[in-house]
XYZ file of C-alpha atoms in Angstrom:
741
model
C 30.497 28.801 19.598
C 28.034 25.897 19.670
C 25.172 28.088 20.876
C 25.865 30.548 18.059
C 25.732 27.717 15.523
C 22.500 26.461 16.996
C 20.872 29.874 16.806
C 22.201 30.505 13.318
C 20.734 27.261 12.046
C 17.362 28.051 13.546
C 17.445 31.559 12.081
C 18.418 30.144 8.716
C 15.437 27.817 8.793
C 13.145 30.724 9.604
C 14.616 32.837 6.816
C 14.118 30.069 4.276
C 10.542 29.491 5.436
C 9.776 33.186 5.128
C 11.310 33.398 1.669
C 9.067 30.561 0.493
C 5.897 31.490 2.342
C 5.820 35.250 2.721
C 6.985 37.926 5.148
C 7.045 37.661 8.913
C 6.732 40.406 11.488
C 10.212 39.593 12.749
C 11.733 40.943 9.520
C 14.205 39.412 7.142
C 17.027 37.117 8.187
C 20.127 35.980 6.336
C 19.740 33.157 3.822
C 20.901 29.712 4.856
C 24.167 28.541 3.317
C 25.040 25.730 5.736
C 27.184 25.804 8.836
C 30.860 25.219 8.316
C 32.755 22.781 10.492
C 34.801 24.440 13.222
C 37.776 22.164 12.778
C 39.125 18.865 14.040
C 37.336 16.305 16.148
C 36.272 17.619 19.533
C 36.934 15.726 22.717
C 34.147 14.005 24.622
C 34.219 16.711 27.305
C 34.086 19.388 24.636
C 31.073 17.690 23.068
C 29.297 17.590 26.407
C 29.908 21.325 26.876
C 28.506 21.922 23.398
C 25.379 19.954 24.218
C 24.917 21.754 27.544
C 25.322 25.110 25.838
C 22.758 24.182 23.197
C 20.226 23.236 25.851
C 20.860 26.393 27.867
C 20.376 28.594 24.829
C 17.135 26.937 23.708
C 15.278 30.047 24.869
C 17.081 32.036 22.182
C 15.525 30.013 19.360
C 12.698 31.877 17.663
C 9.428 29.947 17.700
C 7.562 31.314 14.736
C 4.190 29.604 14.847
C 1.388 30.651 17.128
C -0.493 27.426 17.806
C -4.212 27.416 17.197
C -4.694 25.775 20.591
C -2.672 25.962 23.760
C 0.681 24.220 23.638
C 0.664 20.671 24.953
C 2.735 20.470 28.092
C 5.711 18.213 27.357
C 5.825 15.115 29.529
C 9.583 14.775 29.194
C 12.536 16.939 30.205
C 13.768 18.868 27.175
C 17.318 17.568 27.553
C 16.235 13.956 27.138
C 14.111 14.974 24.151
C 17.173 16.542 22.525
C 19.229 13.421 23.187
C 16.447 11.188 21.939
C 16.041 13.201 18.743
C 19.767 13.110 18.131
C 19.821 9.362 18.832
C 17.371 8.944 15.972
C 19.492 11.139 13.728
C 22.740 9.359 14.428
C 21.359 5.846 14.212
C 20.261 6.826 10.708
C 23.566 8.525 9.892
C 25.601 5.571 11.163
C 23.535 2.927 9.371
C 23.677 4.753 6.049
C 27.375 5.375 6.482
C 28.102 1.721 7.235
C 26.042 0.598 4.242
C 27.582 3.316 2.044
C 24.067 3.646 0.711
C 20.791 5.218 1.755
C 19.021 8.483 2.508
C 20.176 10.215 5.696
C 18.665 13.641 5.029
C 15.031 12.888 5.827
C 15.676 11.139 9.168
C 17.913 14.016 10.246
C 15.204 16.566 9.426
C 12.149 14.608 10.574
C 13.563 13.263 13.840
C 11.754 15.837 16.066
C 8.237 15.172 14.731
C 8.893 11.418 14.612
C 10.164 11.387 18.192
C 7.089 13.196 19.475
C 4.811 10.826 17.574
C 6.383 7.585 18.755
C 7.398 8.684 22.229
C 4.541 10.934 23.306
C 1.494 10.444 21.104
C 1.048 7.069 19.477
C -0.482 4.036 21.179
C 1.165 0.720 20.353
C 2.568 -2.429 21.933
C 6.127 -3.066 20.719
C 5.932 -6.710 21.802
C 2.808 -7.272 19.726
C 3.102 -5.255 16.506
C -0.242 -6.669 15.347
C -2.414 -5.560 18.259
C -5.641 -4.550 16.573
C -6.336 -1.173 18.202
C -2.830 0.229 17.766
C -2.272 3.543 16.059
C -0.895 3.089 12.553
C 2.101 4.950 11.154
C 3.067 5.169 7.477
C 6.326 6.606 6.192
C 5.177 7.581 2.711
C 8.613 8.996 1.972
C 9.935 5.464 2.295
C 13.463 6.307 1.185
C 13.962 7.767 4.674
C 13.308 4.366 6.237
C 16.178 4.601 8.719
C 13.947 7.072 10.556
C 11.394 4.306 11.046
C 13.917 1.591 11.854
C 15.480 3.848 14.476
C 12.091 4.487 16.059
C 11.203 0.791 16.154
C 14.579 0.028 17.696
C 14.230 2.653 20.418
C 10.621 1.674 21.130
C 11.606 -1.920 21.818
C 10.343 -3.815 18.769
C 12.087 -7.185 18.587
C 12.228 -6.929 14.804
C 14.876 -4.197 14.788
C 17.857 -4.966 17.002
C 21.170 -3.117 16.932
C 22.579 -5.792 14.646
C 19.728 -5.164 12.223
C 20.621 -1.477 12.093
C 24.217 -2.416 11.349
C 22.996 -4.639 8.501
C 20.934 -1.909 6.868
C 20.351 -2.645 3.180
C 22.184 -5.979 3.359
C 21.130 -9.426 2.169
C 18.702 -11.103 4.553
C 18.436 -8.179 6.980
C 15.237 -6.904 8.582
C 16.150 -3.384 7.500
C 15.834 -3.250 3.699
C 16.358 -0.107 1.629
C 12.668 0.834 1.813
C 10.096 -0.242 4.426
C 8.597 -3.669 3.766
C 5.658 -4.788 5.893
C 6.229 -8.453 5.042
C 9.842 -8.254 6.198
C 9.805 -6.163 9.370
C 7.068 -6.443 12.042
C 6.099 -2.913 13.026
C 6.021 -1.719 9.414
C 2.376 -1.309 8.409
C 2.698 -0.988 4.621
C 5.399 -1.200 1.978
C 6.468 2.218 0.748
C 9.085 3.610 -1.584
C 7.267 4.552 -4.793
C 6.341 8.075 -3.790
C 2.714 8.832 -3.036
C 1.748 5.206 -2.441
C 2.165 5.531 1.323
C -0.167 8.471 1.869
C -2.759 6.665 -0.264
C -2.268 3.548 1.876
C -2.765 5.727 4.942
C -6.097 6.877 3.538
C -7.081 3.224 3.251
C -6.000 2.508 6.826
C -7.990 5.475 8.097
C -11.012 4.455 6.022
C -10.866 0.999 7.592
C -10.836 2.483 11.098
C -13.759 4.785 10.354
C -15.756 1.967 8.781
C -15.164 -0.524 11.584
C -15.809 2.085 14.281
C -19.144 2.967 12.687
C -20.159 -0.682 12.419
C -19.061 -1.998 15.777
C -18.743 0.763 18.373
C -21.643 1.217 20.780
C -22.593 4.179 22.955
C -21.313 2.248 25.974
C -18.434 0.399 24.290
C -15.806 1.891 21.978
C -13.642 -0.985 20.792
C -12.376 0.580 17.544
C -10.514 3.806 18.265
C -7.138 4.509 16.710
C -5.398 7.079 14.550
C -3.437 6.830 11.328
C -0.339 9.019 11.098
C 1.764 9.569 8.006
C 4.909 11.447 7.026
C 5.088 12.439 3.363
C 7.525 14.618 1.486
C 7.682 16.935 -1.489
C 8.010 14.000 -3.870
C 4.838 12.414 -2.520
C 3.062 15.717 -2.983
C 4.141 15.903 -6.608
C 2.872 12.430 -7.506
C -0.694 12.469 -8.776
C -1.731 9.491 -6.674
C -1.439 11.552 -3.497
C -3.921 14.108 -4.773
C -6.351 11.362 -5.822
C -6.246 9.722 -2.406
C -6.235 12.934 -0.391
C -9.209 14.226 -2.357
C -11.136 11.157 -1.249
C -9.905 11.485 2.336
C -11.321 15.005 2.479
C -14.571 13.925 0.842
C -14.963 11.066 3.302
C -14.087 13.210 6.320
C -11.411 10.900 7.703
C -10.904 12.795 10.947
C -8.448 10.287 12.424
C -5.966 10.700 9.588
C -3.136 13.087 10.457
C -0.447 13.606 7.836
C 2.856 15.404 8.423
C 4.244 17.076 5.330
C 8.042 17.272 5.544
C 8.339 20.673 3.916
C 12.095 20.827 3.275
C 12.068 22.167 -0.305
C 14.693 19.709 -1.530
C 14.347 16.855 -4.017
C 16.928 14.815 -5.888
C 17.469 17.455 -8.571
C 17.814 20.339 -6.123
C 15.517 23.004 -4.704
C 11.861 22.262 -5.424
C 11.456 25.769 -6.874
C 12.680 24.360 -10.177
C 9.459 22.340 -10.619
C 7.118 22.596 -7.610
C 5.835 26.027 -6.613
C 2.146 25.465 -5.934
C 0.554 26.441 -2.625
C 0.153 23.058 -0.978
C -1.730 24.555 1.979
C -4.460 26.004 -0.223
C -4.687 22.840 -2.284
C -5.306 20.714 0.792
C -7.812 23.191 2.165
C -9.637 22.883 -1.157
C -9.518 19.103 -0.800
C -11.371 19.404 2.490
C -8.454 19.050 4.910
C -7.658 21.034 8.015
C -4.193 22.561 7.512
C -1.650 23.619 10.137
C 1.818 25.051 9.509
C 4.627 24.346 11.956
C 7.268 26.817 10.861
C 10.106 25.478 13.015
C 10.223 21.746 12.571
C 13.864 21.511 13.634
C 13.588 22.546 17.271
C 9.988 23.645 17.747
C 8.898 20.671 19.842
C 6.042 22.538 21.482
C 4.805 23.725 18.102
C 4.649 20.133 16.913
C 2.846 19.057 20.083
C 0.328 21.867 19.742
C -0.289 21.019 16.094
C -1.057 17.401 16.952
C -3.438 18.463 19.692
C -5.189 20.814 17.302
C -5.401 18.090 14.657
C -7.030 15.688 17.099
C -9.591 18.317 18.032
C -10.759 18.449 14.397
C -12.846 15.303 14.037
C -14.754 15.904 10.804
C -11.852 16.171 8.371
C -8.287 14.902 8.003
C -5.418 17.181 8.982
C -2.257 18.086 7.095
C 0.472 19.415 9.381
C 3.035 21.114 7.194
C 6.308 20.966 9.116
C 9.065 23.123 7.673
C 12.350 21.328 8.284
C 15.944 21.366 7.145
C 16.917 18.218 5.293
C 20.119 16.860 6.783
C 19.704 19.055 9.894
C 23.011 19.324 11.768
C 25.306 18.584 8.868
C 27.533 21.678 8.564
C 28.263 21.347 4.848
C 25.399 19.317 3.379
C 22.255 20.392 5.244
C 19.599 21.986 3.030
C 21.058 20.472 -0.147
C 20.248 17.627 -2.500
C 23.599 15.999 -1.652
C 22.237 14.843 1.717
C 19.102 13.344 0.194
C 20.272 10.048 -1.258
C 23.880 9.375 -0.299
C 25.940 8.732 2.803
C 27.426 11.846 4.370
C 30.963 10.543 4.160
C 33.371 10.004 7.019
C 34.519 13.619 7.334
C 31.001 15.047 7.250
C 29.765 12.484 9.778
C 32.483 13.629 12.147
C 31.706 17.282 11.472
C 28.023 16.610 12.200
C 28.920 14.901 15.475
C 30.939 17.945 16.445
C 28.231 20.357 15.336
C 25.473 18.629 17.305
C 27.716 17.845 20.256
C 27.299 14.081 19.985
C 30.086 12.276 21.862
C 28.852 8.718 21.303
C 30.254 5.953 19.165
C 28.420 4.738 16.041
C 25.125 2.964 16.865
C 25.473 3.822 20.562
C 22.255 4.908 22.262
C 22.861 6.782 25.529
C 21.739 4.885 28.627
C 19.300 7.563 29.699
C 17.680 7.504 26.256
C 17.382 3.716 26.458
C 15.863 4.000 29.899
C 13.443 6.663 28.768
C 12.178 4.613 25.800
C 12.046 1.344 27.753
C 8.747 2.362 29.328
C 6.953 1.692 26.047
C 7.147 -2.064 26.605
C 5.115 -2.112 29.857
C 2.919 0.769 28.718
C 2.159 -0.975 25.445
C 1.318 -4.208 27.202
C -1.014 -2.309 29.521
C -2.732 -0.597 26.600
C -3.405 -3.923 24.939
C -4.506 -5.526 28.195
C -6.964 -2.719 28.873
C -8.357 -3.032 25.367
C -8.675 -6.805 25.694
C -10.683 -6.368 28.897
C -12.890 -3.828 27.168
C -13.425 -6.190 24.249
C -14.260 -9.089 26.595
C -17.025 -6.978 28.164
C -18.193 -5.986 24.683
C -18.312 -9.626 23.637
C -20.581 -10.530 26.545
C -22.986 -7.724 25.790
C -22.862 -7.827 21.981
C -21.941 -11.408 21.006
C -22.992 -11.228 17.342
C -21.101 -8.021 16.634
C -18.098 -9.322 18.551
C -18.040 -12.495 16.481
C -18.020 -10.480 13.262
C -15.302 -8.157 14.484
C -13.177 -11.088 15.684
C -13.481 -12.606 12.211
C -12.175 -9.353 10.718
C -9.360 -9.076 13.261
C -8.226 -12.685 12.882
C -8.926 -13.189 9.194
C -10.780 -16.415 9.912
C -13.533 -16.829 7.363
C -16.955 -18.068 8.495
C -17.283 -21.836 8.220
C -18.860 -22.858 4.946
C -18.861 -19.352 3.476
C -18.041 -20.739 0.027
C -21.389 -22.551 -0.106
C -22.977 -19.157 -0.748
C -21.263 -18.931 -4.155
C -23.672 -19.517 -7.050
C -23.335 -22.536 -9.322
C -24.534 -22.997 -12.882
C -25.401 -25.696 -15.409
C -25.175 -25.639 -19.207
C -28.912 -25.014 -19.183
C -28.550 -21.799 -17.169
C -29.073 -18.634 -19.234
C -25.843 -17.303 -20.682
C -24.533 -14.026 -19.364
C -21.518 -11.731 -19.392
C -19.009 -12.734 -16.732
C -19.160 -9.165 -15.378
C -22.829 -9.844 -14.490
C -21.979 -13.246 -13.061
C -19.287 -11.501 -11.038
C -21.908 -9.231 -9.497
C -23.872 -12.272 -8.378
C -20.737 -13.594 -6.688
C -19.909 -10.252 -5.053
C -23.354 -9.990 -3.511
C -23.322 -13.613 -2.377
C -19.961 -13.158 -0.674
C -20.995 -9.904 1.026
C -23.863 -11.711 2.765
C -21.547 -14.184 4.507
C -18.106 -12.511 4.767
C -18.292 -9.545 7.161
C -15.060 -7.875 6.030
C -15.949 -7.765 2.336
C -16.276 -4.268 0.853
C -15.296 -2.340 -2.237
C -16.271 -0.333 -5.264
C -15.423 1.072 -8.646
C -13.681 4.026 -10.259
C -16.923 5.677 -11.408
C -17.962 2.579 -13.370
C -20.081 0.652 -10.878
C -23.031 0.354 -13.241
C -20.731 -0.980 -15.972
C -18.367 -3.070 -13.860
C -21.447 -4.409 -12.033
C -19.893 -4.062 -8.587
C -22.628 -2.604 -6.372
C -23.532 -4.531 -3.232
C -27.303 -4.432 -3.262
C -27.766 -4.895 0.482
C -25.470 -1.973 1.352
C -25.489 1.769 0.877
C -22.545 4.010 0.057
C -19.634 4.610 2.397
C -19.803 8.374 2.829
C -18.832 10.909 5.468
C -22.205 10.530 7.215
C -22.631 6.792 6.512
C -19.235 5.171 7.078
C -20.785 1.868 8.134
C -21.795 1.102 4.529
C -19.742 -1.123 2.219
C -19.993 0.363 -1.282
C -16.955 2.551 -1.906
C -17.293 5.314 -4.518
C -13.775 6.093 -5.746
C -14.630 8.421 -8.614
C -12.290 8.496 -11.604
C -9.190 7.806 -9.524
C -7.859 4.370 -10.479
C -4.366 4.755 -9.030
C -5.586 6.141 -5.733
C -8.265 3.460 -5.608
C -5.759 0.629 -5.839
C -3.474 2.062 -3.176
C -6.370 2.837 -0.827
C -7.471 -0.781 -1.152
C -3.946 -1.885 -0.253
C -4.277 0.082 2.970
C -7.668 -1.481 3.721
C -6.314 -4.987 3.106
C -3.292 -4.394 5.354
C -5.342 -2.893 8.186
C -6.783 -6.242 9.308
C -6.488 -9.774 7.900
C -10.260 -10.136 7.583
C -10.852 -6.972 5.589
C -11.173 -8.056 1.953
C -11.392 -5.092 -0.413
C -12.213 -5.246 -4.083
C -11.964 -2.483 -6.665
C -13.021 -2.222 -10.266
C -12.519 -0.487 -13.577
C -12.150 -1.449 -17.235
C -9.240 -3.860 -17.662
C -7.359 -1.487 -19.969
C -7.317 1.139 -17.217
C -5.089 -1.007 -15.067
C -2.509 1.104 -16.884
C -3.520 3.915 -14.532
C -3.157 1.815 -11.373
C -0.359 -0.599 -12.159
C 1.936 0.951 -9.546
C -0.578 0.179 -6.803
C -1.204 -3.309 -8.164
C 2.496 -4.096 -8.074
C 2.651 -2.938 -4.458
C -0.342 -5.215 -3.733
C 1.732 -8.146 -4.935
C 4.936 -7.057 -3.207
C 3.333 -6.216 0.138
C 1.117 -9.333 0.166
C -2.110 -7.354 0.166
C -4.902 -9.613 -1.041
C -6.886 -7.014 -2.964
C -9.373 -8.364 -5.508
C -9.222 -6.462 -8.805
C -12.494 -6.760 -10.732
C -11.534 -5.842 -14.292
C -14.311 -5.873 -16.872
C -14.324 -5.284 -20.653
C -11.461 -7.721 -20.963
C -10.818 -7.887 -24.726
C -11.810 -6.750 -28.202
C -15.140 -8.313 -27.245
C -16.148 -4.960 -25.779
C -16.637 -3.842 -29.361
C -17.266 -0.337 -30.604
C -15.289 1.632 -27.995
C -12.232 0.647 -29.966
C -8.512 0.205 -29.312
C -8.235 2.856 -26.590
C -10.425 0.621 -24.447
C -9.443 -2.832 -25.711
C -6.716 -4.537 -23.659
C -4.144 -6.526 -25.630
C -0.898 -6.887 -23.677
C -2.444 -6.608 -20.231
C -3.070 -10.269 -19.444
C 0.498 -11.229 -20.361
C 1.920 -8.387 -18.303
C 0.099 -9.463 -15.159
C 1.048 -13.090 -15.686
C 4.622 -11.827 -15.545
C 4.063 -10.072 -12.205
C 5.198 -12.119 -9.169
C 2.694 -13.086 -6.477
C -0.319 -12.208 -8.619
C -3.201 -14.455 -9.671
C -4.463 -13.552 -13.153
C -7.889 -15.134 -13.710
C -9.818 -15.121 -16.963
C -12.980 -17.133 -16.281
C -15.075 -18.511 -19.129
C -18.486 -18.742 -17.471
C -20.406 -18.685 -14.202
C -18.772 -21.657 -12.506
C -15.294 -20.392 -13.345
C -16.183 -16.903 -12.115
C -17.391 -18.360 -8.810
C -14.251 -20.495 -8.632
C -12.049 -17.459 -9.166
C -13.781 -15.647 -6.312
C -13.408 -18.650 -4.033
C -9.652 -18.539 -4.507
C -9.427 -14.745 -4.407
C -11.212 -14.517 -1.058
C -9.049 -17.195 0.563
C -5.711 -15.951 -0.796
C -5.136 -13.143 1.691
C -1.472 -12.596 0.831
C -1.853 -12.607 -2.930
C -3.854 -10.127 -5.025
C -6.209 -11.546 -7.635
C -7.191 -10.001 -10.956
C -10.404 -11.136 -12.641
C -10.633 -10.243 -16.339
C -14.353 -10.318 -17.142
C -16.338 -10.069 -20.351
C -18.797 -7.462 -21.500
C -20.438 -9.862 -23.952
C -22.696 -12.769 -23.016
C -21.129 -16.225 -22.761
C -22.708 -19.671 -22.363
C -22.188 -21.910 -19.348
C -19.973 -24.654 -20.714
C -20.185 -28.381 -19.940
C -17.246 -29.510 -17.842
C -16.333 -26.234 -16.127
C -16.320 -26.226 -12.337
C -15.375 -24.305 -9.220
C -13.054 -27.155 -8.273
C -11.322 -27.056 -11.637
C -10.430 -23.407 -11.206
C -8.471 -24.304 -8.080
C -6.052 -26.201 -10.324
C -5.556 -23.248 -12.655
C -5.745 -25.448 -15.745
C -8.007 -28.477 -16.170
C -9.704 -30.610 -18.773
C -13.323 -29.749 -19.593
C -13.792 -32.386 -22.320
C -11.753 -35.272 -23.735
C -12.621 -38.217 -25.987
C -9.124 -39.719 -26.025
C -7.803 -42.774 -24.222
C -4.554 -43.397 -22.377
C -3.744 -39.703 -21.978
C -2.895 -39.519 -25.709
C -5.252 -37.154 -27.544
C -4.418 -36.255 -31.112
C -4.511 -32.573 -30.209
C -5.025 -30.408 -27.141
C -7.002 -27.169 -27.542
C -6.436 -24.603 -24.805
C -8.541 -21.526 -24.166
C -9.361 -18.905 -21.565
C -12.340 -16.664 -20.961
C -14.621 -16.065 -23.923
C -12.366 -18.118 -26.195
C -12.838 -21.344 -24.253
C -16.201 -21.634 -26.002
C -14.419 -21.306 -29.370
C -11.979 -24.062 -28.401
C -14.883 -26.318 -27.380
C -16.682 -25.698 -30.670
C -13.502 -26.380 -32.657
C -13.089 -29.657 -30.781
C -16.506 -30.807 -31.969
C -15.568 -30.073 -35.575
C -12.337 -32.053 -35.270
C -14.013 -34.964 -33.510
C -16.502 -35.259 -36.361
C -13.475 -35.694 -38.609
C -12.243 -38.586 -36.494
C -9.683 -36.844 -34.275
C -9.459 -37.284 -30.521
C -9.399 -33.902 -28.847
C -8.844 -32.659 -25.305
C -10.114 -29.185 -24.387
C -8.349 -27.481 -21.507
C -9.365 -24.341 -19.636
C -6.297 -22.384 -18.588
C -8.164 -19.984 -16.320
C -5.153 -19.145 -14.113
C -1.585 -19.946 -15.133
C -0.189 -19.227 -11.688
C -2.368 -21.827 -9.980
C -1.464 -24.394 -12.618
C 2.214 -23.724 -11.977
C 1.652 -24.651 -8.320
C 0.350 -28.126 -9.147
C 2.391 -31.311 -8.963
C 4.290 -32.585 -11.977
C 1.958 -35.580 -12.053
C -1.112 -33.372 -12.306
C 0.453 -31.193 -15.010
C 1.301 -34.304 -16.999
C -2.301 -35.499 -16.716
C -3.525 -32.263 -18.320
C -0.707 -31.527 -20.775
C 1.073 -34.830 -21.457
C 4.603 -34.237 -22.662
C 4.129 -36.830 -25.403
C 1.460 -34.691 -27.062
C 3.100 -31.822 -28.932
C 0.042 -30.954 -31.022
C -1.338 -28.070 -28.992
C -3.290 -24.973 -29.983
C -4.058 -22.033 -27.691
C -6.620 -19.317 -28.348
C -6.975 -16.085 -26.410
C -8.158 -12.673 -27.641
C -5.011 -11.006 -26.376
C -1.260 -10.988 -26.936
C 0.248 -14.417 -27.599
C 3.260 -13.465 -25.481
C 4.056 -16.260 -23.036
C 1.932 -18.960 -24.633
C 5.032 -20.655 -26.005
C 5.724 -22.268 -22.649
C 2.242 -23.837 -22.727
C 1.948 -24.986 -26.344
C 5.625 -25.831 -26.791
C 7.885 -25.391 -29.763
C 5.613 -27.316 -32.153
C 2.330 -25.796 -31.012
C 0.320 -22.889 -32.346
C -0.969 -19.795 -30.543
C -3.911 -17.805 -31.855
C -4.246 -14.295 -30.454
C -3.899 -10.594 -31.221
C -0.497 -8.953 -31.435
C -1.680 -5.567 -32.653
C -4.072 -2.974 -31.291
C -7.787 -3.585 -31.734
C -10.349 -1.575 -33.702
C -13.740 0.036 -33.386
C -16.523 -2.236 -34.644
C -19.148 -4.655 -33.331
C -17.568 -7.506 -31.383
C -18.584 -10.386 -33.750
C -16.969 -8.600 -36.698
C -13.810 -7.913 -34.697
C -13.474 -11.588 -33.790
C -13.804 -12.515 -37.467
C -11.368 -9.869 -38.726
C -8.728 -10.702 -36.112
C -9.042 -14.435 -36.702
C -10.338 -15.376 -33.281
C -12.618 -18.047 -34.745
C -13.471 -21.733 -34.725
C -12.128 -22.017 -38.263
C -8.761 -20.605 -37.232
C -8.443 -23.135 -34.416
C -9.416 -26.041 -36.670
C -6.930 -24.984 -39.356
C -4.149 -24.581 -36.777
C -4.863 -28.008 -35.354
C -4.861 -29.671 -38.762
C -1.487 -28.111 -39.533
C -0.039 -30.080 -36.643
C -1.215 -33.544 -37.713
């Protein structure tokens, strides 16, 4: 009976694949409707007979893909592979069932490809998840995270013990509802929002290609690892995946191998209701090598052959489309949306145990499976030891290159790097902060070896080109200027992958500030996953002028100030721009956003790099005893307006303090004593000015203060006229201040 069920399920998979992808020489087969449970719970001996029968009848399963290269000889007995694959499935089933929450379907369907990756292919050291030359794995379909937790547990990672599996999705556990790199060692990137993970994987693979080109020598290859990714139908539908994969093909990222879990099921049902494109042809057009594994449920040798073929293609990334059955083994829920995002339920869990012949208790891993996987601890240690010896020899022969690479691996910045940042005086020629930013970028690139980045087709406007470097391209991967094209969302997520590859890789990316709307999802993941990407955002206000309201940001500054673990800088001049970069480079677990002007600004007296470190600081003050008559607060281009208004008020006999509030988040980190020295609680007469939404300024100016800003969309006109029409003027600040006396 069990062997018949096994064959029927495999035939059903083949029939479904044929119906979606064309005819097959074997002819038509009955459509899959799910396998019905055969009755009550089987005994342990009965389950063992079922398992033995399934193994014996493996030869009956139709293997439908002719590999492009010879099949890789399996290094493991097929019976232990079956048990290992089912261990992965049932750890996922049991954890989701205990939590009464989660996504069991993907782990049940993807267990075979995941087992082969982690057990037979990937190089890693489970006792040191941060070993530099490890292969990277990204589960882009992050909802199926119990697949990854099960793999880490079997492989011997200390971060995922049996108790952690039992606490899946619970408060304080190491096994949250989606993979979080900051929570669980062994997780490379944070995934969950679909498509982000494959874009992160592109960034990881870019980092490997770049570092290999810069540091490998003909006689010493110290950077040599692959990036693997599993993505699903949902990832394929999200536009970010196409943006990132287009770049991966353009760049020829040959060590990126992505597995597409082709199960045709999403939350709403069969993907035929909304997703019928030919993914294979699309990826071929994007410049990828494409392989189709038609039997992802039991075709172990097909999967092995596909990986071998993918590794043989070195000039382009590979997509391995693996046709699977979501919820494989569940008699009543396999191949349906009901197994995607909910626990199977007690009865269906038992039916699945019977169907797959699994006689073990919940969370129990068979001893022979444990023994089989235990080898990864000594093997991983040996891999790292061998690499360390290779690097030691490299260091003796190439000391300068080794020092740079060690800086990138460790994240330790060169001593005194910040001295390269430019400084300015009030006599220095005024300039747009986007131009001053370019001076900082080029200064940093000369002294920080892991600094690289680029723009979304706006380099000449964002002013982000590194003058001493060429373009990172397929044939010149050692260069440090990244050309992202008009792909803001993909750009942000790729930079997240670069930042999370190695602590000393510091990526920056750029576009117009208003177009953060296109990449906000990636920017939020930067903050959540502690990826210290630097976002260079120019054209920061109505000051950009004639392009009009489609290009003029209004609510953007306030929205990013509301985002946790994000530094929102709006520098007013050269010293503040340099100060923002000093913080951004050192804050490796916090992304920084620099909102920069298109229009020229003067270098103001009193601004400083050191002041920026405080977030808010006084640039001028003629009061005594910390009791000014009024405090004027500005950011960016409006700090000059605040300073000019202060001079008007002082001529009328008022004592005025002018405060730059360049970064609210840094100010919030200061001591109460420091905050009181800048914004004394006894002084309620406060006026803020910022050419953006006034949202949030109430906490700074207080209930009796005034906020000058723009709470409507902008307009198309020259910048000086816009400032006048919207009331962003010296006169407006003076009038607001006088109303408070």
